[in-house]
Coordinates of C-alpha atoms in Angstrom, one line a residue:
M27 CA 0.0 0.0 0.0
A28 CA 1.2 3.5 -0.8
S29 CA 2.2 5.8 2.0
A30 CA -0.4 8.4 2.9
T31 CA 2.0 11.2 1.9
E32 CA 1.9 10.0 -1.7
D33 CA -1.9 10.0 -2.0
P34 CA -4.2 13.0 -2.5
V35 CA -5.1 14.7 0.8
L36 CA -8.2 16.7 1.6
E37 CA -7.0 20.0 3.0
R38 CA -10.0 22.2 3.5
Y39 CA -13.8 22.6 3.3
F40 CA -15.3 25.9 2.3
K41 CA -18.9 26.5 3.4
G42 CA -21.0 29.5 2.4
H43 CA -23.3 28.7 -0.5
K44 CA -26.9 27.9 0.3
A45 CA -27.5 25.5 -2.7
A46 CA -25.6 23.1 -5.0
I47 CA -22.2 24.1 -6.4
T48 CA -22.4 24.0 -10.2
S49 CA -18.9 25.1 -11.2
L50 CA -15.6 26.3 -9.8
D51 CA -12.1 27.5 -10.8
L52 CA -8.8 28.1 -9.0
S53 CA -7.1 31.4 -9.8
P54 CA -3.9 31.3 -11.9
N55 CA -1.8 32.3 -8.9
G56 CA -3.3 29.5 -6.8
K57 CA -4.4 31.8 -4.0
Q58 CA -8.1 32.1 -4.6
L59 CA -11.0 29.9 -5.6
A60 CA -14.2 31.1 -7.4
T61 CA -17.4 29.1 -7.1
A62 CA -20.8 29.2 -8.8
S63 CA -24.0 27.9 -7.4
W64 CA -27.7 27.2 -7.7
D65 CA -28.2 30.0 -5.1
T66 CA -27.6 32.6 -7.9
F67 CA -24.3 33.8 -6.4
L68 CA -20.7 33.6 -7.2
M69 CA -18.3 33.4 -4.3
L70 CA -14.6 34.2 -4.2
W71 CA -12.6 32.4 -1.4
N72 CA -9.1 33.4 -0.3
F73 CA -6.8 30.7 0.9
K74 CA -5.2 32.9 3.6
P75 CA -6.4 32.1 7.1
H76 CA -9.2 34.3 8.4
A77 CA -9.6 36.1 5.1
R78 CA -13.1 37.2 4.1
A79 CA -15.0 35.6 1.3
Y80 CA -16.8 37.7 -1.3
R81 CA -20.2 36.9 -2.6
Y82 CA -21.1 38.5 -5.9
V83 CA -24.8 39.4 -6.3
G84 CA -26.3 40.1 -9.6
H85 CA -27.4 37.0 -11.6
K86 CA -31.2 36.4 -11.4
D87 CA -31.1 32.6 -11.8
V88 CA -28.8 29.6 -11.3
V89 CA -25.1 30.4 -12.1
T90 CA -24.0 27.5 -14.2
S91 CA -20.3 28.2 -14.9
V92 CA -17.4 30.3 -13.7
Q93 CA -13.8 30.8 -14.9
F94 CA -10.8 33.1 -14.2
S95 CA -9.2 34.8 -17.1
P96 CA -5.6 33.6 -17.8
H97 CA -4.1 36.6 -15.9
G98 CA -6.6 36.3 -13.1
N99 CA -7.9 39.9 -13.5
L100 CA -11.4 38.9 -14.6
L101 CA -14.0 36.3 -13.7
A102 CA -16.5 35.2 -16.3
S103 CA -19.8 33.6 -15.3
A104 CA -22.7 32.1 -17.2
S105 CA -26.3 31.8 -15.9
R106 CA -29.7 30.4 -16.5
D107 CA -30.8 34.0 -16.7
R108 CA -29.4 34.0 -20.3
T109 CA -26.6 36.4 -19.5
V110 CA -22.8 36.2 -19.3
R111 CA -21.0 38.5 -16.9
L112 CA -17.4 39.6 -16.4
W113 CA -16.5 40.6 -12.9
I114 CA -13.4 42.1 -11.4
P115 CA -12.4 39.6 -8.6
D116 CA -12.0 42.1 -5.8
K117 CA -14.3 44.0 -3.3
R118 CA -15.6 46.3 -6.1
G119 CA -17.0 43.5 -8.2
K120 CA -17.7 45.8 -11.1
F121 CA -19.0 43.8 -14.1
S122 CA -20.0 43.9 -17.7
E123 CA -23.0 42.0 -18.9
F124 CA -23.3 40.2 -22.2
K125 CA -26.8 39.5 -23.6
A126 CA -26.9 37.6 -26.8
H127 CA -28.1 34.1 -26.0
T128 CA -31.8 33.4 -26.1
A129 CA -31.8 30.6 -23.6
P130 CA -29.9 29.6 -20.4
V131 CA -26.1 29.8 -20.8
R132 CA -24.3 26.6 -19.7
S133 CA -20.5 27.4 -19.9
V134 CA -17.9 30.0 -20.3
D135 CA -14.3 29.5 -21.4
F136 CA -11.4 32.0 -22.0
S137 CA -8.9 31.3 -24.7
A138 CA -5.4 30.7 -23.4
D139 CA -4.2 34.2 -24.4
G140 CA -7.2 35.8 -22.7
Q141 CA -8.3 37.5 -26.0
F142 CA -11.6 35.6 -26.5
L143 CA -14.4 34.1 -24.5
A144 CA -16.6 31.2 -25.7
T145 CA -20.1 30.7 -24.3
A146 CA -22.3 27.7 -24.8
S147 CA -26.1 27.8 -24.5
E148 CA -29.4 25.9 -24.6
D149 CA -30.2 28.1 -27.6
K150 CA -28.1 25.4 -29.5
S151 CA -25.3 27.9 -30.2
I152 CA -21.8 28.7 -29.2
K153 CA -20.8 32.4 -29.2
V154 CA -17.4 33.9 -29.2
W155 CA -16.6 37.3 -27.8
S156 CA -13.7 39.7 -28.0
M157 CA -12.3 40.5 -24.5
Y158 CA -10.4 43.6 -25.7
R159 CA -13.5 45.4 -26.9
Q160 CA -15.9 43.3 -24.9
R161 CA -18.1 42.7 -27.9
F162 CA -19.8 39.8 -29.6
L163 CA -17.8 38.4 -32.6
Y164 CA -19.6 35.3 -34.1
S165 CA -21.9 32.3 -33.4
L166 CA -21.3 28.7 -34.2
Y167 CA -24.5 26.8 -35.2
R168 CA -24.6 23.1 -36.1
H169 CA -25.9 21.4 -32.9
T170 CA -29.5 20.3 -32.9
H171 CA -30.0 20.4 -29.2
W172 CA -28.8 22.2 -26.1
V173 CA -25.1 22.9 -26.0
R174 CA -23.7 22.0 -22.5
C175 CA -20.1 23.0 -22.8
A176 CA -17.6 24.7 -25.2
K177 CA -13.8 24.9 -24.7
F178 CA -10.9 26.4 -26.6
S179 CA -7.9 24.3 -27.6
P180 CA -4.6 25.4 -25.9
D181 CA -3.5 27.2 -29.1
G182 CA -6.9 28.8 -29.6
R183 CA -7.3 27.4 -33.2
L184 CA -10.1 25.0 -32.3
I185 CA -13.2 24.9 -30.1
V186 CA -14.7 21.6 -28.8
S187 CA -18.4 21.5 -27.9
C188 CA -20.8 18.9 -26.5
S189 CA -24.5 18.8 -26.8
E190 CA -27.6 16.8 -25.8
D191 CA -27.9 15.9 -29.5
K192 CA -25.3 13.2 -28.5
T193 CA -22.5 14.8 -30.6
I194 CA -19.1 16.3 -29.8
K195 CA -18.1 18.8 -32.4
I196 CA -14.7 20.4 -33.2
W197 CA -14.8 23.9 -34.7
D198 CA -12.1 25.8 -36.6
T199 CA -12.0 29.3 -35.1
T200 CA -10.4 30.7 -38.3
N201 CA -13.1 29.7 -40.8
K202 CA -15.9 29.2 -38.2
Q203 CA -16.7 25.8 -39.6
C204 CA -17.3 22.4 -37.9
V205 CA -14.3 20.3 -38.9
N206 CA -15.0 17.2 -36.9
N207 CA -17.9 15.3 -35.3
F208 CA -17.9 12.5 -32.7
S209 CA -21.3 10.9 -32.1
D210 CA -22.5 8.6 -29.4
S211 CA -25.6 6.4 -29.6
V212 CA -26.0 5.8 -25.8
G213 CA -25.7 9.1 -23.9
F214 CA -24.5 12.7 -24.3
A215 CA -21.5 14.4 -22.9
N216 CA -22.1 16.7 -19.9
F217 CA -18.6 18.3 -20.2
V218 CA -15.7 18.1 -22.6
D219 CA -12.2 19.6 -22.7
F220 CA -8.8 19.4 -24.5
N221 CA -5.7 17.9 -22.9
P222 CA -2.9 20.4 -22.3
S223 CA -1.1 19.4 -25.5
G224 CA -4.2 19.8 -27.6
T225 CA -3.9 16.4 -29.2
C226 CA -6.8 14.8 -27.4
I227 CA -10.2 15.6 -25.9
A228 CA -11.9 13.9 -23.0
S229 CA -15.7 13.8 -22.4
A230 CA -17.7 13.3 -19.2
G231 CA -20.7 11.1 -20.2
S232 CA -24.3 11.0 -18.9
D233 CA -24.0 7.2 -19.6
Q234 CA -21.4 7.0 -16.8
T235 CA -18.4 6.8 -19.1
V236 CA -15.3 8.9 -19.6
K237 CA -13.9 8.8 -23.1
V238 CA -10.6 10.1 -24.5
W239 CA -10.5 10.8 -28.3
D240 CA -7.4 11.6 -30.4
V241 CA -8.3 14.6 -32.6
R242 CA -5.4 14.0 -35.0
V243 CA -6.8 10.7 -36.2
N244 CA -10.4 11.1 -35.0
K245 CA -10.4 7.8 -33.0
L246 CA -11.5 6.8 -29.6
L247 CA -8.3 6.3 -27.6
Q248 CA -9.5 5.3 -24.1
H249 CA -12.9 4.3 -22.7
Y250 CA -13.4 4.2 -18.9
Q251 CA -16.4 2.7 -17.2
V252 CA -15.5 3.4 -13.6
H253 CA -18.5 5.4 -12.2
S254 CA -21.9 4.1 -11.2
G255 CA -23.6 7.5 -12.0
G256 CA -23.4 10.1 -14.8
V257 CA -20.1 11.9 -15.1
N258 CA -20.6 15.6 -14.7
C259 CA -17.1 17.1 -15.1
I260 CA -13.5 16.3 -15.8
S261 CA -10.2 18.1 -15.4
F262 CA -6.8 17.4 -16.9
H263 CA -3.7 17.6 -14.7
P264 CA -1.3 20.2 -16.3
S265 CA 1.1 17.4 -17.1
G266 CA -1.6 15.7 -19.2
N267 CA -0.9 12.4 -17.5
Y268 CA -3.9 12.4 -15.1
L269 CA -7.6 13.1 -15.3
V270 CA -9.9 13.8 -12.4
T271 CA -13.6 13.1 -12.8
A272 CA -16.7 14.1 -10.8
S273 CA -19.8 12.0 -10.8
S274 CA -23.4 11.8 -9.6
D275 CA -22.4 8.6 -7.8
G276 CA -20.9 10.9 -5.2
T277 CA -17.3 10.2 -5.9
L278 CA -14.3 11.7 -7.6
K279 CA -11.9 9.4 -9.5
I280 CA -8.3 10.0 -10.7
L281 CA -7.3 8.2 -13.8
D282 CA -3.7 7.6 -14.9
L283 CA -3.9 8.2 -18.6
L284 CA -0.5 7.0 -19.5
E285 CA -1.2 3.6 -18.0
G286 CA -4.9 3.7 -18.8
R287 CA -5.9 2.9 -15.2
L288 CA -8.1 4.1 -12.4
I289 CA -5.8 4.9 -9.5
Y290 CA -7.9 6.8 -6.9
T291 CA -11.5 6.9 -5.7
L292 CA -12.1 10.0 -3.5
Q293 CA -15.1 10.0 -1.2
G294 CA -15.7 13.4 0.4
H295 CA -19.0 14.6 -0.9
T296 CA -22.5 13.7 0.2
G297 CA -24.6 13.4 -3.0
P298 CA -23.8 14.1 -6.6
V299 CA -20.5 15.9 -7.4
F300 CA -21.0 18.4 -10.2
T301 CA -17.6 20.1 -10.7
V302 CA -13.9 19.5 -10.3
S303 CA -10.8 21.5 -11.4
F304 CA -7.1 21.2 -11.1
S305 CA -5.0 24.3 -10.3
K306 CA -2.8 25.8 -12.9
G307 CA 0.3 24.1 -11.3
G308 CA -1.5 20.8 -10.6
E309 CA -0.6 20.8 -6.9
L310 CA -4.3 21.4 -5.9
F311 CA -7.7 20.5 -7.1
A312 CA -11.1 21.5 -5.9
S313 CA -14.6 19.9 -6.1
G314 CA -18.2 20.9 -5.4
G315 CA -21.6 19.4 -5.6
A316 CA -25.1 19.0 -4.3
D317 CA -24.0 19.1 -0.6
T318 CA -23.2 22.8 -1.1
Q319 CA -19.6 22.2 0.1
V320 CA -16.4 23.0 -1.7
L321 CA -13.5 20.6 -1.0
L322 CA -9.9 21.5 -1.6
W323 CA -7.5 18.7 -2.2
R324 CA -3.7 18.5 -2.4
T325 CA -2.0 16.1 -4.9
N326 CA 1.5 14.8 -5.1
F327 CA 1.8 14.3 -8.8
D328 CA 4.5 16.9 -9.4
E329 CA 6.6 15.6 -6.4
L330 CA 6.8 12.0 -7.4
H331 CA 8.9 10.8 -10.4
C332 CA 6.5 9.7 -13.1
K333 CA 8.2 6.3 -13.6
G334 CA 8.1 5.6 -9.9
L335 CA 4.4 6.4 -9.7
N336 CA 3.6 4.2 -12.7
K337 CA 5.7 1.4 -11.3
R338 CA 3.7 1.6 -8.0
N339 CA 0.5 1.6 -9.9
L340 CA 1.5 -1.5 -11.9
K341 CA 2.2 -3.3 -8.7
R342 CA -1.2 -2.4 -7.4
L343 CA -3.3 -2.9 -10.4
H344 CA -3.8 -5.4 -13.3
F345 CA -1.4 -5.8 -16.2
D346 CA -3.4 -5.8 -19.4
S347 CA -2.1 -3.4 -22.1
P348 CA -4.1 -0.2 -22.5
P349 CA -3.8 2.2 -25.4
H350 CA -1.1 4.8 -24.8
L351 CA -2.0 8.5 -25.0
L352 CA 1.3 9.1 -26.9
D353 CA 0.3 6.6 -29.7
I354 CA -0.9 8.5 -32.7
Y355 CA -2.7 5.3 -33.9
P356 CA -4.7 4.0 -30.9
R357 CA -5.2 0.4 -30.1
T358 CA -8.6 -1.0 -29.2
P359 CA -10.7 0.9 -26.6
H360 CA -9.9 -0.2 -23.0
P361 CA -13.1 -0.8 -20.9
H362 CA -12.6 -0.9 -17.2
E363 CA -14.3 -3.4 -14.9
E364 CA -15.4 -2.5 -11.4
K365 CA -13.4 -5.3 -9.8
V366 CA -10.1 -3.4 -10.5
E367 CA -8.3 -2.7 -7.3
T368 CA -7.9 1.0 -6.5
V369 CA -7.0 3.1 -3.5
E370 CA -10.1 4.6 -1.9
I371 CA -9.7 7.7 0.2
N372 CA -12.5 8.7 2.6
P373 CA -11.4 11.9 4.3
K374 CA -14.3 11.8 6.7
L375 CA -12.8 8.7 8.2
E376 CA -9.1 9.3 7.8
V377 CA -8.5 13.1 8.2
I378 CA -8.2 14.5 11.7
D379 CA -8.3 18.2 12.6
L380 CA -9.4 19.2 9.1
Q381 CA -9.5 22.9 8.5
I382 CA -13.0 24.0 7.8
S383 CA -13.4 27.5 6.4
T384 CA -16.7 29.3 7.1
P385 CA -15.3 32.9 6.7
P386 CA -17.3 36.1 7.1
V387 CA -19.0 36.8 3.8
V388 CA -19.1 40.3 2.2
D389 CA -21.9 40.8 -0.3
I390 CA -20.7 42.7 -3.4
L391 CA -23.6 44.4 -5.2
S392 CA -22.8 46.2 -8.5
F393 CA -25.1 48.5 -10.3
D394 CA -22.9 50.4 -12.8
S395 CA -22.7 47.8 -15.5
T396 CA -22.2 48.0 -19.2
T397 CA -24.3 45.7 -21.4
T398 CA -23.1 44.1 -24.7
T399 CA -25.6 42.5 -27.0
E400 CA -25.4 40.6 -30.3
T401 CA -26.4 42.8 -33.2
S402 CA -26.8 40.0 -35.7
G403 CA -30.0 37.9 -36.1
R404 CA -31.0 35.6 -33.2
T405 CA -32.8 32.2 -33.2
L406 CA -35.7 31.9 -30.9
P407 CA -35.7 28.9 -28.6
D408 CA -38.1 26.1 -29.4
K409 CA -41.4 26.2 -27.6
G410 CA -41.6 24.1 -24.5
E411 CA -37.9 23.9 -24.0
E412 CA -36.9 24.1 -20.4
A413 CA -33.7 23.6 -18.6
C414 CA -33.3 20.0 -17.5
G415 CA -30.7 17.7 -15.9
Y416 CA -29.2 18.4 -12.5
F417 CA -29.7 22.1 -12.9
L418 CA -33.4 21.6 -12.5
N419 CA -33.4 18.9 -9.8
P420 CA -36.0 20.0 -7.3
S421 CA -34.1 18.2 -4.5
L422 CA -31.2 20.6 -4.9
M423 CA -33.3 23.8 -4.7
S424 CA -33.0 25.9 -1.6
P425 CA -35.4 28.5 -0.3
E426 CA -35.3 31.9 -2.1
C427 CA -32.1 33.7 -1.0
S428 CA -32.5 37.4 -0.7
P429 CA -29.3 39.4 -1.2
T430 CA -28.4 41.4 1.9
T431 CA -27.2 44.9 1.8
T432 CA -23.5 45.6 1.2
K433 CA -21.5 45.5 4.4
K434 CA -19.4 48.7 4.6
K435 CA -16.3 47.4 6.2
T436 CA -12.6 48.0 5.5
E437 CA -11.3 45.1 3.6
D438 CA -7.9 43.5 3.9
M439 CA -6.3 45.1 0.8
S440 CA -3.5 42.4 0.7
D441 CA -6.1 40.0 -0.7
L442 CA -6.9 42.3 -3.6
P443 CA -5.2 42.2 -7.0
S444 CA -2.6 44.9 -7.7
E445 CA -3.6 47.9 -9.8
S446 CA -1.7 46.5 -12.8
Q447 CA -4.0 43.4 -12.7
R448 CA -7.3 45.3 -12.7
S449 CA -9.4 45.9 -15.8
I450 CA -7.8 47.7 -18.7
P451 CA -9.5 51.0 -19.8
L452 CA -11.4 50.7 -23.1
A453 CA -9.1 53.2 -24.9
V454 CA -6.1 51.0 -24.1
T455 CA -7.9 47.8 -25.2
D456 CA -8.8 49.5 -28.5
A457 CA -5.2 50.4 -29.1
L458 CA -4.1 46.8 -28.2
E459 CA -6.7 45.3 -30.5
H460 CA -5.6 47.6 -33.3
I461 CA -1.9 46.5 -32.7
M462 CA -3.0 42.8 -32.8
E463 CA -4.9 43.4 -36.0
Q464 CA -1.8 45.0 -37.6
L465 CA 0.3 42.1 -36.4
N466 CA -2.2 39.6 -37.9
V467 CA -2.0 41.5 -41.3
L468 CA 1.8 41.4 -41.2
T469 CA 1.8 37.7 -40.3
Q470 CA -0.6 36.9 -43.1
S471 CA 1.4 38.9 -45.7
K472 CA 4.6 37.2 -44.7
L473 CA 3.0 33.8 -44.9
G474 CA 1.6 34.6 -48.3
G475 CA 5.0 35.5 -49.5
C476 CA 6.5 32.1 -48.5

């Protein structure tokens, strides 16, 4: 058995939301955590002891997705109120509001350079926005049912999306065309993302499966059947070697993708787990779900030598040969049986003196917002379409939460971003965008002359 220091460890609980956690993201500097909830609020948690938590008040319905920008100076959120908001993650909380979708918005995703934002909606579209000008750019239409998730590839040249039409589509951001299509006859993907190298995508299936596809040869690479409930979310470790999954069966599981094996089952939540995310450095990951709790875990993946860890896993688990992520031409899919021996970690039994954070909460109400709308034609949602799935599970509903008035207290300024990290004035963003356009023209002309 591996020593406890090598295994993931639950470090902290964060309590403050009054309903299910739908989405979360760790800040790029690893010092803050943003969470979205059924209670209509975003919350920003600081990892410093005794630091206040901020609750951002503004969305009028369930907040379905949240993400930090790559520099950490913005927070994007999507909601069932059909809007997307950009917040400054400090005590001001000033925001911009994007109104273009005609149905609940299910996901937000920044491109790796922070220039663009992709949003996915139940209006069957994916929309892409410019962050410099904070304006709508274009829509991607090919899905025939609600789009649950859309993510940029690491180089920004592709977008992957998944829909309740049981397809996963790959889009080219240059020509705005769908260039690839993966379909499934059983279930649909709740969540999808690229691996850090951009060669593969992984999907979290409503049919309880996790699938890894190679986008270079358009083949299924790995197929995991390790959960007993729908898989709601996945997150790649920055090394690309591990994948953490969150499921309605109440567990998180960590997969070793190089060996094609399940290595950990983590039991910390009560009820379905809806969201999980690794930190940028991979030393932490956080999870949230129906129990309204956010759990912060510490990993050891960067401290252990990869070969040593794989050797330990081979001793612990079975020996059949799975497809290898680095193979361009995959072998046969590798189904996993439930009898496989894995390490189970139940922090409620094993962790003593766990640090539970229930910090004082400061409500941030923001009224001076700017609104951006799409100027091109819109498609009206089909009659009778209503949000479904776990976002409409009555058992997860909490009594109406009325936002309290802003508490006028002096904040600990050390928790706030420096002035250089705050939002860029529009005049500067215009100039930057103009420079980028000129660079693009120069690049294109050079390429044309080759």
